[in-house]
Amino acid sequence: MPEGPELHLAGRYINEACGEVVFSGGVERSAVSKNPEVAFSSEAYRISATARGKELRLTLAPLGAGEPQHLVFRFGMSGSFRLCPVAQLPRHAHLRFLTRESPPRALCFVDARRFGSWRLGDAWQPGRGPCVLSEYQAFRENVLKNLEDRAFDKPICEALLNQKFFNGIGNYLRAEILYRSKIPPFEKARTVLEALKDQEQARRKKNPSLTLSKKLKLMRENPDLLELCHTVPMEVVSADKKLLDPEDSDNYAAFKNWLQCYLVPGMSSLRDRNGRTIWFQGEAGPMAPKGQASRKKRSQLKADPEAPTPEVRSFGAVDVAPAGSRGCPVPPALLPNSRWGSQPGVSRQPAVPSTLLRLNSGSDVHLGHLACLQTAP
């Protein structure tokens, strides 16, 4: 499922790919979509994007007279954007904005599983907290001043998925954040965060005149849980400054190399009370579900016996199943346009022989993640 970094990279892709492009006409919606029609039409307009947490806002701005139209998207499990020729529209392109070129292209909202959505207007979804990526200080304050909220009665791994406080964090990010902070996933959230709050107050008393640069240095050297909620997603967003190429699928292997915990062989896993699998190392914590044995991920992956066998295209050491295939629920539509070579100190996991695989735990292996490299500790 796309998380905060994917939404921010989608916004970057739209702004870079469409920044100088002029669009024209109305907005086309697929017949099967249950999302609202977009009653907007203009002879010439531009499109820009802004991401916040797990939402992305498009602005359609006429070049002449007329009011702009705003739409706010949630990507669900498989949403993405793609700019492509109208003659080569991808399957499941449920919303289309046509360019004024000849032949025309279309900016498409592609969503194979149709869990994504859009709504008219510029307002972010009520109840979502500040973005962990773009509003770090407000995010941090929002968490620490609301520790009496019932959300923090839950295990920290479940609290991290609460978008009221952790807007942008999803399943793979929570695993990476907890692994790096060495916090058991089923420790009580309030216990973890109250200790963090006490440490912060003690640090302020000890060093009341710390400059911003020194604060940033301390944050890099000894990041706490909330700081990791910002810096870990930022590693993904900052991995590649170049234009994103929606057709480049090579980065799946690089994403696997960057992961230190999520889906990594040798790590344990449990399902939380919401049915989501959390990956971790070491003890699960005092609030771990009863009657559920921790399972370690094997290095060998087991093929899904029910999956049809699609045509597979080879990209180096990784075979890539076509977008929309079973086992590849997220089209590789938002991947950085770069080739990830070997880097000193980078932890490498064995190459996956095919993305059309299912883990023993039942999780699909897919191409829906964005990649960056992280130097091994």
XYZ file of C-alpha atoms in Angstrom:
377
model
C 0.000 0.000 0.000
C 1.402 3.437 -0.874
C 2.604 5.310 2.224
C 3.750 8.859 2.866
C 6.926 8.673 0.752
C 5.037 7.250 -2.226
C 2.479 10.069 -2.066
C 5.215 12.687 -1.879
C 7.099 11.108 -4.771
C 3.847 10.992 -6.756
C 3.484 14.725 -6.173
C 7.049 15.291 -7.324
C 6.453 13.170 -10.415
C 3.341 15.147 -11.361
C 5.017 18.522 -10.842
C 8.104 17.570 -12.849
C 6.345 15.688 -15.641
C 3.458 18.139 -16.018
C 4.992 21.440 -14.977
C 5.222 22.857 -18.516
C 2.393 20.820 -20.026
C -0.891 22.494 -20.998
C -4.052 20.451 -20.505
C -7.365 21.073 -22.237
C -11.005 20.013 -22.179
C -12.914 18.141 -19.528
C -11.878 15.467 -17.053
C -12.723 11.895 -18.029
C -13.851 9.325 -15.448
C -14.042 5.590 -16.132
C -17.497 4.018 -16.242
C -16.700 1.592 -13.409
C -15.445 4.172 -10.909
C -17.747 5.034 -8.015
C -15.855 8.234 -7.258
C -17.473 11.580 -8.148
C -17.518 13.136 -11.594
C -15.250 16.173 -11.960
C -17.326 18.919 -13.577
C -14.369 20.963 -14.786
C -13.495 22.060 -18.312
C -11.063 24.616 -19.664
C -9.469 25.382 -23.018
C -6.076 25.581 -21.319
C -5.000 24.734 -17.776
C -2.043 23.433 -15.835
C -1.862 20.774 -13.135
C 0.184 20.897 -9.928
C 0.297 18.597 -6.917
C 0.844 18.862 -3.155
C 1.231 15.853 -0.859
C 0.464 15.681 2.847
C 0.773 12.387 4.714
C -1.277 9.784 2.872
C -3.169 12.299 0.734
C -2.334 14.157 -2.461
C -4.062 17.305 -3.742
C -4.240 18.192 -7.430
C -4.895 21.759 -8.515
C -6.280 22.370 -12.015
C -5.519 26.040 -12.734
C -6.993 27.681 -15.877
C -4.548 29.840 -17.840
C -7.302 32.351 -18.559
C -10.490 33.238 -16.723
C -12.033 30.718 -14.404
C -11.673 29.337 -10.900
C -9.197 26.525 -10.157
C -10.507 23.064 -9.356
C -8.982 21.093 -6.480
C -9.168 17.341 -5.934
C -7.803 15.394 -2.964
C -6.739 11.787 -3.608
C -6.160 8.808 -1.376
C -4.272 6.001 -3.086
C -5.815 2.998 -1.306
C -3.800 -0.166 -1.967
C -2.692 0.409 -5.543
C -3.169 4.029 -6.624
C -0.604 5.883 -8.723
C -0.306 8.566 -11.403
C 1.038 8.109 -14.907
C 1.491 10.464 -17.871
C 1.228 8.522 -21.122
C -0.051 8.758 -24.725
C -3.832 8.578 -25.008
C -3.375 5.775 -27.529
C -1.641 3.718 -24.819
C -3.857 4.274 -21.783
C -3.062 1.816 -18.988
C -5.714 -0.511 -17.652
C -7.590 0.806 -14.624
C -7.011 4.476 -15.545
C -10.036 5.739 -13.626
C -9.487 9.496 -13.987
C -7.862 11.129 -17.004
C -6.681 14.692 -17.725
C -5.931 15.267 -21.426
C -3.146 17.454 -22.774
C -3.567 19.983 -25.608
C -0.796 18.345 -27.636
C -1.199 16.449 -30.883
C -1.257 13.544 -30.433
C -2.545 14.078 -26.889
C -1.280 12.510 -23.705
C -3.195 11.871 -20.499
C -2.300 12.192 -16.845
C -4.069 9.160 -15.384
C -4.979 8.096 -11.888
C -4.378 4.351 -12.150
C -5.867 2.083 -9.492
C -6.082 -1.654 -10.204
C -7.845 -2.570 -6.964
C -10.127 0.467 -6.902
C -9.670 1.169 -3.187
C -8.315 4.617 -3.997
C -10.586 7.647 -3.978
C -10.828 11.332 -4.753
C -13.097 14.105 -3.554
C -13.691 17.628 -4.784
C -12.314 20.593 -2.893
C -8.983 21.523 -1.354
C -9.597 20.390 2.242
C -7.520 17.569 3.679
C -9.441 14.742 5.322
C -10.636 15.841 8.790
C -8.977 14.062 11.673
C -5.620 13.519 9.992
C -2.697 14.866 11.946
C 0.298 16.847 10.664
C 2.416 15.124 8.019
C 5.438 13.222 9.349
C 7.429 14.363 6.305
C 6.561 18.003 5.686
C 5.280 19.118 9.120
C 7.675 17.389 11.486
C 7.622 19.853 14.387
C 3.819 20.086 14.387
C 3.624 16.281 14.109
C 5.896 15.832 17.109
C 4.001 18.334 19.236
C 0.662 16.782 18.271
C 1.805 13.399 19.587
C 3.459 14.533 22.808
C 0.633 16.856 23.914
C -2.036 14.173 23.404
C -0.578 11.186 25.238
C -3.783 10.795 27.264
C -5.643 9.858 24.085
C -6.974 6.293 24.015
C -4.951 5.659 20.853
C -1.879 5.326 23.090
C -3.469 2.571 25.203
C -2.607 0.272 22.297
C 0.730 -1.327 21.373
C 3.139 1.055 19.709
C 2.994 -0.899 16.429
C -0.772 -0.290 16.227
C -0.548 3.341 17.343
C 1.928 4.049 14.543
C -0.795 3.323 11.977
C -3.194 5.852 13.529
C -3.302 8.670 10.975
C -4.654 11.112 13.569
C -1.130 11.166 14.995
C 1.158 9.448 12.459
C -0.080 10.768 9.120
C 1.997 9.052 6.432
C 3.201 5.986 8.335
C 2.155 2.579 7.017
C 3.106 -1.055 7.429
C 6.618 -1.168 6.004
C 7.605 2.124 7.635
C 6.438 1.125 11.116
C 8.533 -2.051 10.944
C 11.643 -0.134 9.874
C 11.127 2.603 12.482
C 10.638 0.199 15.406
C 13.557 -1.976 14.295
C 15.941 0.972 14.214
C 14.707 2.296 17.546
C 15.031 -1.205 19.114
C 11.523 -0.963 20.580
C 9.406 -4.152 20.862
C 6.356 -3.715 18.616
C 3.884 -4.726 21.318
C 5.171 -2.387 24.022
C 2.443 -0.018 25.192
C 2.542 3.170 23.124
C 2.078 5.515 26.061
C 4.952 3.889 27.960
C 7.276 4.421 25.001
C 6.238 8.007 24.312
C 6.077 9.229 27.917
C 9.686 8.091 28.370
C 10.571 10.012 25.229
C 8.802 13.107 26.543
C 10.727 12.901 29.823
C 14.017 12.572 27.941
C 13.198 15.623 25.844
C 12.418 17.741 28.901
C 15.643 16.623 30.585
C 17.615 17.469 27.451
C 16.134 20.972 27.353
C 17.022 21.616 30.997
C 20.559 20.381 30.463
C 21.133 22.319 27.244
C 18.717 25.294 27.233
C 20.720 27.242 24.661
C 21.209 24.575 21.982
C 21.336 26.081 18.503
C 19.252 24.637 15.691
C 22.326 23.138 14.022
C 23.314 21.353 17.246
C 19.767 20.083 17.692
C 19.849 18.674 14.165
C 23.218 17.053 14.840
C 21.868 15.375 17.982
C 18.823 14.237 16.045
C 21.017 12.574 13.420
C 23.331 10.958 15.951
C 20.720 9.748 18.459
C 17.298 9.742 16.801
C 14.308 8.926 18.992
C 11.136 7.211 17.792
C 9.399 10.389 16.584
C 12.508 11.600 14.809
C 12.730 8.256 13.019
C 9.106 8.718 11.927
C 10.446 11.659 9.921
C 13.945 10.584 8.874
C 13.136 7.038 7.698
C 10.426 8.198 5.219
C 12.731 11.030 4.159
C 15.381 8.484 3.131
C 12.932 7.208 0.517
C 11.870 10.661 -0.649
C 15.449 11.944 -0.828
C 16.844 8.900 -2.616
C 16.606 10.344 -6.113
C 16.186 13.967 -7.165
C 15.709 13.085 -10.838
C 12.455 12.824 -12.735
C 10.621 9.628 -11.861
C 10.142 7.203 -14.712
C 6.886 5.229 -14.319
C 8.191 2.494 -16.630
C 11.366 1.785 -14.653
C 10.920 -1.334 -12.517
C 14.549 -2.042 -11.640
C 14.301 -0.423 -8.231
C 12.394 -3.273 -6.566
C 15.693 -5.012 -5.849
C 17.135 -1.784 -4.450
C 14.121 -1.370 -2.185
C 14.697 -4.881 -0.816
C 18.325 -3.966 -0.159
C 17.278 -0.840 1.733
C 14.856 -2.706 3.989
C 16.419 -3.766 7.279
C 13.387 -5.471 8.841
C 10.204 -5.603 6.734
C 10.043 -8.916 4.789
C 13.714 -9.541 5.603
C 14.775 -13.201 6.114
C 15.426 -14.031 9.769
C 12.943 -11.491 11.131
C 9.907 -12.541 13.165
C 6.327 -11.584 12.429
C 2.968 -11.432 14.198
C -0.449 -10.160 13.233
C -1.630 -7.208 15.300
C -5.223 -6.843 16.512
C -6.185 -5.216 13.223
C -4.943 -8.203 11.229
C -1.841 -6.386 9.902
C 1.488 -8.223 9.950
C 4.281 -6.536 11.889
C 7.892 -7.600 11.263
C 10.404 -7.299 14.093
C 13.519 -8.703 15.744
C 13.805 -9.901 19.325
C 11.015 -9.813 21.901
C 7.491 -8.970 20.766
C 6.571 -7.055 23.929
C 4.052 -7.437 26.788
C 0.949 -6.649 24.689
C 1.588 -9.313 22.038
C -1.566 -11.197 20.967
C -2.235 -14.340 22.988
C -2.137 -17.748 21.360
C -0.155 -16.583 18.331
C 3.306 -17.964 17.753
C 5.927 -15.661 16.314
C 6.974 -16.789 12.845
C 10.371 -16.195 11.299
C 10.549 -15.377 7.634
C 12.486 -17.961 5.706
C 14.973 -16.930 3.076
C 13.194 -19.118 0.535
C 9.924 -17.830 -0.871
C 7.029 -20.105 -1.692
C 5.189 -19.757 -4.979
C 1.474 -19.039 -4.807
C -0.137 -22.219 -6.206
C -3.302 -20.334 -7.204
C -1.566 -17.587 -9.141
C -1.682 -17.657 -12.927
C 1.678 -17.431 -14.639
C 1.941 -14.192 -16.630
C 4.601 -13.229 -19.105
C 7.663 -12.129 -17.179
C 10.090 -9.474 -18.295
C 13.649 -9.743 -17.016
C 15.472 -6.760 -15.515
C 18.904 -7.935 -14.464
C 18.669 -10.158 -11.405
C 14.964 -9.544 -10.875
C 12.091 -10.835 -12.982
C 9.193 -8.401 -13.144
C 5.602 -9.536 -13.598
C 3.346 -7.143 -15.513
C 1.453 -4.550 -13.447
C -1.942 -5.807 -12.367
C -0.856 -9.463 -12.208
C -1.845 -11.432 -9.146
C 1.008 -11.083 -6.683
C 1.839 -7.665 -8.161
C -1.142 -5.624 -6.878
C 0.569 -2.256 -7.125
C 1.637 -1.168 -10.629
C 5.279 -0.030 -10.694
C 4.162 3.471 -11.593
C 6.193 5.540 -9.180
C 9.772 4.357 -9.253
C 12.849 6.631 -9.357
C 14.592 6.844 -12.723
C 17.993 5.578 -11.721
C 20.136 2.492 -11.704
C 21.141 1.437 -8.223
C 24.677 0.099 -8.338
C 26.617 -1.575 -5.560
C 27.499 0.751 -2.726
C 30.081 0.112 0.002
C 28.498 -0.902 3.269
C 25.087 -1.645 1.802
C 23.356 -4.690 3.225
C 22.206 -6.883 0.295
C 19.481 -9.497 0.464
C 19.246 -12.421 -1.981
C 17.612 -11.506 -5.287
C 13.988 -12.577 -5.632
C 13.602 -14.975 -8.568
C 10.133 -13.659 -9.404
C 7.836 -10.980 -8.055
C 4.895 -13.310 -8.639
C 5.465 -14.959 -5.268
C 3.666 -15.268 -2.004
C 5.422 -15.410 1.340
C 4.744 -18.250 3.743
C 2.931 -15.715 5.899
C 0.493 -15.009 3.080
C 1.825 -11.559 2.190
C 2.097 -10.695 -1.496
C 5.442 -9.683 -2.881
C 4.935 -6.784 -5.264
C 6.539 -3.807 -6.941
C 4.542 -1.106 -5.202
C 7.388 0.237 -3.101
C 9.854 2.985 -3.806
C 13.516 2.466 -3.250
C 16.464 4.134 -1.648
C 19.760 2.864 -0.296
C 20.568 2.850 3.383
C 24.091 2.299 4.631
C 24.121 -0.691 6.939
C 24.865 0.118 10.586
